[in-house]
């Protein structure tokens, strides 16, 4: 496969108690008459750099909306890590794959394509997009986001990852730890070490320092991709996010 064309895995499992979520599954929350997963799949389908698409989640519930639009719908497991592993099965021999969350309804083909192209240029094993605060707030001022202060500016994280599949299989326990502590920043001390964690807390850490620490931990090459597309980071996590998203759709 052409290196610039990559297969994609959308993680669409998990239930959320959000307003108007009649299905219970976050990926099926309707915004402007369409489930969120449909926006993500449509963006992927219209991205020339994307090959096959696999979606991991509740097969029976997802099928009526996306069965004719994706290549695989894979039954979800008991945890997010299970879903990551299951999603890789059709692509286990791929050089790199793309992981996306299903709760980014504003994602665009341009945002996906830019991230893929920039990731391919790095030759890294793992790439993660970050968006500078002023770029994000210029388009999504109605949403509350968490920002990390770095030497280069204040950034929020995206909801896409460019990953070498063997990274997942070779570092399963560490990735499980990362997933478990992702909502608790204090745990970064245990993960990154006290020195870097303190630098992060006071805004003194650099992007390069974080990349190097990840490389030391996993023996891989990791790169942060600064994206000019805030759509790559804007997920729907709370009821206030739903209200802000609906205002955007209504004004479109």
PDB file of C-alpha atoms in Angstrom:
ATOM      1  CA  UNK A   1       0.000   0.000   0.000  1.00  0.00           C
ATOM      2  CA  UNK A   2       1.169   3.527  -0.783  1.00  0.00           C
ATOM      3  CA  UNK A   3       2.668   4.956   2.398  1.00  0.00           C
ATOM      4  CA  UNK A   4       0.480   8.051   2.143  1.00  0.00           C
ATOM      5  CA  UNK A   5      -2.694   5.894   2.069  1.00  0.00           C
ATOM      6  CA  UNK A   6      -3.592   4.478   5.463  1.00  0.00           C
ATOM      7  CA  UNK A   7      -6.374   2.298   6.845  1.00  0.00           C
ATOM      8  CA  UNK A   8      -8.502   3.766   9.631  1.00  0.00           C
ATOM      9  CA  UNK A   9     -10.061   2.393  12.817  1.00  0.00           C
ATOM     10  CA  UNK A  10     -12.886   4.276  14.532  1.00  0.00           C
ATOM     11  CA  UNK A  11     -13.507   3.455  18.199  1.00  0.00           C
ATOM     12  CA  UNK A  12     -17.282   3.682  18.599  1.00  0.00           C
ATOM     13  CA  UNK A  13     -18.007   1.658  21.727  1.00  0.00           C
ATOM     14  CA  UNK A  14     -18.921   2.863  25.174  1.00  0.00           C
ATOM     15  CA  UNK A  15     -22.110   4.254  26.673  1.00  0.00           C
ATOM     16  CA  UNK A  16     -22.628   7.828  27.856  1.00  0.00           C
ATOM     17  CA  UNK A  17     -25.547   9.357  29.745  1.00  0.00           C
ATOM     18  CA  UNK A  18     -25.970  12.474  27.607  1.00  0.00           C
ATOM     19  CA  UNK A  19     -29.064  14.505  26.790  1.00  0.00           C
ATOM     20  CA  UNK A  20     -30.998  13.119  23.835  1.00  0.00           C
ATOM     21  CA  UNK A  21     -28.865   9.984  23.612  1.00  0.00           C
ATOM     22  CA  UNK A  22     -31.707   7.508  23.082  1.00  0.00           C
ATOM     23  CA  UNK A  23     -29.396   4.675  21.992  1.00  0.00           C
ATOM     24  CA  UNK A  24     -27.120   4.991  25.016  1.00  0.00           C
ATOM     25  CA  UNK A  25     -23.994   4.745  22.884  1.00  0.00           C
ATOM     26  CA  UNK A  26     -22.043   7.977  22.539  1.00  0.00           C
ATOM     27  CA  UNK A  27     -21.208   7.277  18.892  1.00  0.00           C
ATOM     28  CA  UNK A  28     -24.937   7.191  18.064  1.00  0.00           C
ATOM     29  CA  UNK A  29     -25.807  10.494  19.713  1.00  0.00           C
ATOM     30  CA  UNK A  30     -27.780  12.436  17.096  1.00  0.00           C
ATOM     31  CA  UNK A  31     -26.612  15.918  16.152  1.00  0.00           C
ATOM     32  CA  UNK A  32     -28.606  17.789  13.533  1.00  0.00           C
ATOM     33  CA  UNK A  33     -30.454  14.566  12.689  1.00  0.00           C
ATOM     34  CA  UNK A  34     -27.367  12.376  12.205  1.00  0.00           C
ATOM     35  CA  UNK A  35     -25.428  10.134  14.616  1.00  0.00           C
ATOM     36  CA  UNK A  36     -21.934  11.394  15.407  1.00  0.00           C
ATOM     37  CA  UNK A  37     -20.327   8.286  13.928  1.00  0.00           C
ATOM     38  CA  UNK A  38     -21.815   9.200  10.543  1.00  0.00           C
ATOM     39  CA  UNK A  39     -19.935  12.511  10.439  1.00  0.00           C
ATOM     40  CA  UNK A  40     -16.643  10.759  11.184  1.00  0.00           C
ATOM     41  CA  UNK A  41     -17.195   8.021   8.606  1.00  0.00           C
ATOM     42  CA  UNK A  42     -18.220  10.557   5.963  1.00  0.00           C
ATOM     43  CA  UNK A  43     -15.044  12.574   6.540  1.00  0.00           C
ATOM     44  CA  UNK A  44     -12.908   9.440   6.248  1.00  0.00           C
ATOM     45  CA  UNK A  45     -14.695   8.329   3.070  1.00  0.00           C
ATOM     46  CA  UNK A  46     -13.911  11.698   1.494  1.00  0.00           C
ATOM     47  CA  UNK A  47     -10.238  11.667   2.467  1.00  0.00           C
ATOM     48  CA  UNK A  48      -8.098  10.421  -0.459  1.00  0.00           C
ATOM     49  CA  UNK A  49      -5.336   9.376   1.959  1.00  0.00           C
ATOM     50  CA  UNK A  50      -7.618   6.860   3.733  1.00  0.00           C
ATOM     51  CA  UNK A  51      -8.020   3.296   2.490  1.00  0.00           C
ATOM     52  CA  UNK A  52     -10.249   0.830   4.330  1.00  0.00           C
ATOM     53  CA  UNK A  53     -12.334   1.794   7.358  1.00  0.00           C
ATOM     54  CA  UNK A  54     -13.071  -0.399  10.388  1.00  0.00           C
ATOM     55  CA  UNK A  55     -15.468   0.620  13.156  1.00  0.00           C
ATOM     56  CA  UNK A  56     -15.416  -1.061  16.577  1.00  0.00           C
ATOM     57  CA  UNK A  57     -18.623  -0.866  18.578  1.00  0.00           C
ATOM     58  CA  UNK A  58     -22.157  -2.261  18.961  1.00  0.00           C
ATOM     59  CA  UNK A  59     -22.621  -4.025  15.619  1.00  0.00           C
ATOM     60  CA  UNK A  60     -26.422  -4.273  15.640  1.00  0.00           C
ATOM     61  CA  UNK A  61     -26.887  -0.634  16.568  1.00  0.00           C
ATOM     62  CA  UNK A  62     -24.249   0.737  14.184  1.00  0.00           C
ATOM     63  CA  UNK A  63     -25.133  -1.327  11.116  1.00  0.00           C
ATOM     64  CA  UNK A  64     -28.282   0.579  10.034  1.00  0.00           C
ATOM     65  CA  UNK A  65     -26.252   3.785   9.806  1.00  0.00           C
ATOM     66  CA  UNK A  66     -22.865   2.774   8.412  1.00  0.00           C
ATOM     67  CA  UNK A  67     -22.885  -0.818   7.097  1.00  0.00           C
ATOM     68  CA  UNK A  68     -22.780   0.363   3.475  1.00  0.00           C
ATOM     69  CA  UNK A  69     -20.107   2.989   4.169  1.00  0.00           C
ATOM     70  CA  UNK A  70     -17.336   1.049   5.938  1.00  0.00           C
ATOM     71  CA  UNK A  71     -15.368  -2.117   5.273  1.00  0.00           C
ATOM     72  CA  UNK A  72     -15.646  -3.704   8.729  1.00  0.00           C
ATOM     73  CA  UNK A  73     -17.907  -3.350  11.757  1.00  0.00           C
ATOM     74  CA  UNK A  74     -16.264  -5.192  14.635  1.00  0.00           C
ATOM     75  CA  UNK A  75     -18.002  -6.138  17.870  1.00  0.00           C
ATOM     76  CA  UNK A  76     -16.693  -4.221  20.877  1.00  0.00           C
ATOM     77  CA  UNK A  77     -14.949  -5.772  23.866  1.00  0.00           C
ATOM     78  CA  UNK A  78     -15.121  -5.070  27.587  1.00  0.00           C
ATOM     79  CA  UNK A  79     -12.606  -2.215  27.605  1.00  0.00           C
ATOM     80  CA  UNK A  80     -11.138   0.484  25.404  1.00  0.00           C
ATOM     81  CA  UNK A  81      -7.935  -1.556  25.144  1.00  0.00           C
ATOM     82  CA  UNK A  82      -9.947  -4.537  23.905  1.00  0.00           C
ATOM     83  CA  UNK A  83     -11.441  -2.318  21.214  1.00  0.00           C
ATOM     84  CA  UNK A  84      -8.010  -1.106  20.143  1.00  0.00           C
ATOM     85  CA  UNK A  85      -6.782  -4.703  19.803  1.00  0.00           C
ATOM     86  CA  UNK A  86      -9.939  -5.859  18.002  1.00  0.00           C
ATOM     87  CA  UNK A  87      -9.788  -2.916  15.615  1.00  0.00           C
ATOM     88  CA  UNK A  88      -6.258  -3.824  14.568  1.00  0.00           C
ATOM     89  CA  UNK A  89      -7.158  -7.356  13.480  1.00  0.00           C
ATOM     90  CA  UNK A  90      -7.945  -6.545   9.818  1.00  0.00           C
ATOM     91  CA  UNK A  91      -4.796  -4.413   9.591  1.00  0.00           C
ATOM     92  CA  UNK A  92      -2.269  -6.265  11.748  1.00  0.00           C
ATOM     93  CA  UNK A  93       0.230  -6.461   8.877  1.00  0.00           C
ATOM     94  CA  UNK A  94      -0.022  -2.754   8.036  1.00  0.00           C
ATOM     95  CA  UNK A  95       2.987  -0.496   8.487  1.00  0.00           C
ATOM     96  CA  UNK A  96       0.865   2.218  10.148  1.00  0.00           C
ATOM     97  CA  UNK A  97      -2.829   2.688  10.982  1.00  0.00           C
ATOM     98  CA  UNK A  98      -5.034   5.605  11.949  1.00  0.00           C
ATOM     99  CA  UNK A  99      -7.156   5.537  15.121  1.00  0.00           C
ATOM    100  CA  UNK A 100     -10.017   8.000  15.592  1.00  0.00           C
ATOM    101  CA  UNK A 101     -12.661   8.528  18.245  1.00  0.00           C
ATOM    102  CA  UNK A 102     -16.292   8.586  17.125  1.00  0.00           C
ATOM    103  CA  UNK A 103     -17.234  11.794  18.948  1.00  0.00           C
ATOM    104  CA  UNK A 104     -15.638  14.392  16.634  1.00  0.00           C
ATOM    105  CA  UNK A 105     -18.550  15.448  14.395  1.00  0.00           C
ATOM    106  CA  UNK A 106     -16.752  18.511  13.021  1.00  0.00           C
ATOM    107  CA  UNK A 107     -13.840  16.521  11.602  1.00  0.00           C
ATOM    108  CA  UNK A 108     -13.079  17.234   7.944  1.00  0.00           C
ATOM    109  CA  UNK A 109     -11.192  15.464   5.149  1.00  0.00           C
ATOM    110  CA  UNK A 110      -8.704  18.353   5.065  1.00  0.00           C
ATOM    111  CA  UNK A 111      -7.940  17.933   8.775  1.00  0.00           C
ATOM    112  CA  UNK A 112      -7.438  14.177   8.402  1.00  0.00           C
ATOM    113  CA  UNK A 113      -5.357  14.517   5.237  1.00  0.00           C
ATOM    114  CA  UNK A 114      -3.070  17.150   6.758  1.00  0.00           C
ATOM    115  CA  UNK A 115      -2.429  14.961   9.802  1.00  0.00           C
ATOM    116  CA  UNK A 116      -1.689  11.869   7.692  1.00  0.00           C
ATOM    117  CA  UNK A 117       0.661  13.717   5.343  1.00  0.00           C
ATOM    118  CA  UNK A 118       2.570  15.396   8.174  1.00  0.00           C
ATOM    119  CA  UNK A 119       2.814  12.091  10.060  1.00  0.00           C
ATOM    120  CA  UNK A 120       4.170  10.278   7.006  1.00  0.00           C
ATOM    121  CA  UNK A 121       6.879  12.921   6.633  1.00  0.00           C
ATOM    122  CA  UNK A 122       8.192  12.195  10.148  1.00  0.00           C
ATOM    123  CA  UNK A 123       8.714   8.454   9.681  1.00  0.00           C
ATOM    124  CA  UNK A 124       7.608   8.128  13.338  1.00  0.00           C
ATOM    125  CA  UNK A 125       6.037   5.100  15.009  1.00  0.00           C
ATOM    126  CA  UNK A 126       3.465   7.231  16.809  1.00  0.00           C
ATOM    127  CA  UNK A 127       2.069  10.664  15.938  1.00  0.00           C
ATOM    128  CA  UNK A 128      -0.476  12.701  17.855  1.00  0.00           C
ATOM    129  CA  UNK A 129      -2.065  16.013  16.802  1.00  0.00           C
ATOM    130  CA  UNK A 130      -2.108  19.078  19.017  1.00  0.00           C
ATOM    131  CA  UNK A 131      -3.911  22.367  18.400  1.00  0.00           C
ATOM    132  CA  UNK A 132      -2.795  25.753  19.697  1.00  0.00           C
ATOM    133  CA  UNK A 133      -5.292  27.451  21.984  1.00  0.00           C
ATOM    134  CA  UNK A 134      -5.932  30.559  19.871  1.00  0.00           C
ATOM    135  CA  UNK A 135      -6.566  28.393  16.790  1.00  0.00           C
ATOM    136  CA  UNK A 136      -9.079  26.245  18.655  1.00  0.00           C
ATOM    137  CA  UNK A 137     -10.889  29.098  20.371  1.00  0.00           C
ATOM    138  CA  UNK A 138     -11.174  31.095  17.146  1.00  0.00           C
ATOM    139  CA  UNK A 139     -13.538  28.433  15.800  1.00  0.00           C
ATOM    140  CA  UNK A 140     -14.916  26.714  18.907  1.00  0.00           C
ATOM    141  CA  UNK A 141     -15.207  29.465  21.503  1.00  0.00           C
ATOM    142  CA  UNK A 142     -18.383  27.922  22.931  1.00  0.00           C
ATOM    143  CA  UNK A 143     -16.600  24.786  24.110  1.00  0.00           C
ATOM    144  CA  UNK A 144     -14.487  24.297  27.213  1.00  0.00           C
ATOM    145  CA  UNK A 145     -11.204  22.507  26.545  1.00  0.00           C
ATOM    146  CA  UNK A 146      -8.254  21.506  28.694  1.00  0.00           C
ATOM    147  CA  UNK A 147      -4.984  23.085  27.579  1.00  0.00           C
ATOM    148  CA  UNK A 148      -1.421  22.205  28.519  1.00  0.00           C
ATOM    149  CA  UNK A 149       1.064  25.065  28.730  1.00  0.00           C
ATOM    150  CA  UNK A 150       4.328  24.277  26.968  1.00  0.00           C
ATOM    151  CA  UNK A 151       7.332  26.368  25.962  1.00  0.00           C
ATOM    152  CA  UNK A 152       5.838  26.677  22.484  1.00  0.00           C
ATOM    153  CA  UNK A 153       2.386  27.783  23.665  1.00  0.00           C
ATOM    154  CA  UNK A 154      -0.833  26.366  25.126  1.00  0.00           C
ATOM    155  CA  UNK A 155      -2.148  23.290  23.332  1.00  0.00           C
ATOM    156  CA  UNK A 156      -5.072  20.892  23.440  1.00  0.00           C
ATOM    157  CA  UNK A 157      -4.905  17.327  22.170  1.00  0.00           C
ATOM    158  CA  UNK A 158      -6.581  15.830  19.140  1.00  0.00           C
ATOM    159  CA  UNK A 159      -8.681  12.719  18.746  1.00  0.00           C
ATOM    160  CA  UNK A 160      -6.674  10.938  16.071  1.00  0.00           C
ATOM    161  CA  UNK A 161      -3.526   8.823  16.369  1.00  0.00           C
ATOM    162  CA  UNK A 162      -1.102   7.558  13.736  1.00  0.00           C
ATOM    163  CA  UNK A 163       0.295   4.302  15.086  1.00  0.00           C
ATOM    164  CA  UNK A 164       2.575   1.429  14.173  1.00  0.00           C
ATOM    165  CA  UNK A 165       0.471  -1.675  15.036  1.00  0.00           C
ATOM    166  CA  UNK A 166       3.358  -3.495  16.727  1.00  0.00           C
ATOM    167  CA  UNK A 167       3.576  -0.613  19.203  1.00  0.00           C
ATOM    168  CA  UNK A 168       0.177  -1.635  20.567  1.00  0.00           C
ATOM    169  CA  UNK A 169       0.933  -5.348  20.797  1.00  0.00           C
ATOM    170  CA  UNK A 170       4.428  -4.859  22.256  1.00  0.00           C
ATOM    171  CA  UNK A 171       3.426  -2.299  24.898  1.00  0.00           C
ATOM    172  CA  UNK A 172      -0.071  -3.431  25.845  1.00  0.00           C
ATOM    173  CA  UNK A 173       0.349  -2.957  29.623  1.00  0.00           C
ATOM    174  CA  UNK A 174       1.779   0.550  29.318  1.00  0.00           C
ATOM    175  CA  UNK A 175      -0.943   1.583  26.895  1.00  0.00           C
ATOM    176  CA  UNK A 176      -3.550   0.228  29.324  1.00  0.00           C
ATOM    177  CA  UNK A 177      -1.965   2.423  32.016  1.00  0.00           C
ATOM    178  CA  UNK A 178      -2.084   5.438  29.696  1.00  0.00           C
ATOM    179  CA  UNK A 179      -5.769   4.841  29.013  1.00  0.00           C
ATOM    180  CA  UNK A 180      -6.525   4.412  32.715  1.00  0.00           C
ATOM    181  CA  UNK A 181      -4.760   7.623  33.772  1.00  0.00           C
ATOM    182  CA  UNK A 182      -5.750   9.852  30.848  1.00  0.00           C
ATOM    183  CA  UNK A 183      -8.347  11.711  32.960  1.00  0.00           C
ATOM    184  CA  UNK A 184      -6.006  12.223  35.938  1.00  0.00           C
ATOM    185  CA  UNK A 185      -3.116  14.588  35.083  1.00  0.00           C
ATOM    186  CA  UNK A 186      -1.522  14.079  38.509  1.00  0.00           C
ATOM    187  CA  UNK A 187      -0.615  10.567  37.409  1.00  0.00           C
ATOM    188  CA  UNK A 188       1.777  12.064  34.861  1.00  0.00           C
ATOM    189  CA  UNK A 189       4.320  12.197  37.686  1.00  0.00           C
ATOM    190  CA  UNK A 190       4.373   8.406  37.804  1.00  0.00           C
ATOM    191  CA  UNK A 191       4.371   8.141  34.022  1.00  0.00           C
ATOM    192  CA  UNK A 192       6.846  10.830  32.944  1.00  0.00           C
ATOM    193  CA  UNK A 193       8.910  11.200  36.096  1.00  0.00           C
ATOM    194  CA  UNK A 194       8.848  14.062  38.587  1.00  0.00           C
ATOM    195  CA  UNK A 195      11.181  16.367  36.647  1.00  0.00           C
ATOM    196  CA  UNK A 196       9.178  16.465  33.440  1.00  0.00           C
ATOM    197  CA  UNK A 197       5.878  16.461  35.338  1.00  0.00           C
ATOM    198  CA  UNK A 198       6.941  19.580  37.246  1.00  0.00           C
ATOM    199  CA  UNK A 199       8.050  21.248  34.018  1.00  0.00           C
ATOM    200  CA  UNK A 200       4.641  20.427  32.555  1.00  0.00           C
ATOM    201  CA  UNK A 201       2.885  21.866  35.592  1.00  0.00           C
ATOM    202  CA  UNK A 202       4.682  25.206  35.317  1.00  0.00           C
ATOM    203  CA  UNK A 203       4.615  25.445  31.525  1.00  0.00           C
ATOM    204  CA  UNK A 204       8.351  24.931  31.085  1.00  0.00           C
ATOM    205  CA  UNK A 205       8.298  21.594  29.243  1.00  0.00           C
ATOM    206  CA  UNK A 206       8.911  21.568  25.509  1.00  0.00           C
ATOM    207  CA  UNK A 207       7.284  19.428  22.845  1.00  0.00           C
ATOM    208  CA  UNK A 208      10.683  17.897  22.116  1.00  0.00           C
ATOM    209  CA  UNK A 209      11.210  16.928  25.776  1.00  0.00           C
ATOM    210  CA  UNK A 210       7.884  15.105  25.884  1.00  0.00           C
ATOM    211  CA  UNK A 211       8.639  13.331  22.608  1.00  0.00           C
ATOM    212  CA  UNK A 212      12.015  12.202  23.938  1.00  0.00           C
ATOM    213  CA  UNK A 213      10.500  10.906  27.176  1.00  0.00           C
ATOM    214  CA  UNK A 214       7.945   8.825  25.245  1.00  0.00           C
ATOM    215  CA  UNK A 215      10.746   7.510  23.044  1.00  0.00           C
ATOM    216  CA  UNK A 216      12.743   6.484  26.133  1.00  0.00           C
ATOM    217  CA  UNK A 217       9.739   4.745  27.686  1.00  0.00           C
ATOM    218  CA  UNK A 218       8.676   2.798  24.593  1.00  0.00           C
ATOM    219  CA  UNK A 219      11.832   2.674  22.474  1.00  0.00           C
ATOM    220  CA  UNK A 220       9.936   4.245  19.592  1.00  0.00           C
ATOM    221  CA  UNK A 221       9.977   7.488  17.657  1.00  0.00           C
ATOM    222  CA  UNK A 222       7.092   9.744  18.728  1.00  0.00           C
ATOM    223  CA  UNK A 223       6.112  13.070  17.190  1.00  0.00           C
ATOM    224  CA  UNK A 224       3.544  15.730  17.992  1.00  0.00           C
ATOM    225  CA  UNK A 225       1.909  17.207  14.900  1.00  0.00           C
ATOM    226  CA  UNK A 226       0.778  20.811  15.320  1.00  0.00           C
ATOM    227  CA  UNK A 227      -2.482  20.974  13.395  1.00  0.00           C
ATOM    228  CA  UNK A 228      -4.042  24.150  11.999  1.00  0.00           C
ATOM    229  CA  UNK A 229      -7.412  22.349  12.008  1.00  0.00           C
ATOM    230  CA  UNK A 230      -9.263  22.668  15.351  1.00  0.00           C
ATOM    231  CA  UNK A 231     -11.879  20.189  14.098  1.00  0.00           C
ATOM    232  CA  UNK A 232      -9.402  17.433  14.906  1.00  0.00           C
ATOM    233  CA  UNK A 233      -9.616  18.168  18.637  1.00  0.00           C
ATOM    234  CA  UNK A 234     -13.222  19.167  19.253  1.00  0.00           C
ATOM    235  CA  UNK A 235     -15.011  16.191  20.778  1.00  0.00           C
ATOM    236  CA  UNK A 236     -18.436  15.973  22.396  1.00  0.00           C
ATOM    237  CA  UNK A 237     -18.067  14.889  26.016  1.00  0.00           C
ATOM    238  CA  UNK A 238     -20.651  16.830  28.009  1.00  0.00           C
ATOM    239  CA  UNK A 239     -24.198  18.126  27.717  1.00  0.00           C
ATOM    240  CA  UNK A 240     -22.794  21.645  27.329  1.00  0.00           C
ATOM    241  CA  UNK A 241     -20.802  20.372  24.334  1.00  0.00           C
ATOM    242  CA  UNK A 242     -24.015  19.117  22.733  1.00  0.00           C
ATOM    243  CA  UNK A 243     -25.650  22.520  23.135  1.00  0.00           C
ATOM    244  CA  UNK A 244     -22.614  24.294  21.678  1.00  0.00           C
ATOM    245  CA  UNK A 245     -22.462  21.847  18.765  1.00  0.00           C
ATOM    246  CA  UNK A 246     -26.139  22.315  17.963  1.00  0.00           C
ATOM    247  CA  UNK A 247     -25.647  26.081  17.892  1.00  0.00           C
ATOM    248  CA  UNK A 248     -22.925  25.612  15.287  1.00  0.00           C
ATOM    249  CA  UNK A 249     -25.042  23.272  13.166  1.00  0.00           C
ATOM    250  CA  UNK A 250     -28.039  25.589  13.375  1.00  0.00           C
ATOM    251  CA  UNK A 251     -25.910  28.517  12.258  1.00  0.00           C
ATOM    252  CA  UNK A 252     -24.337  26.645   9.340  1.00  0.00           C
TER     253      UNK A 252
END
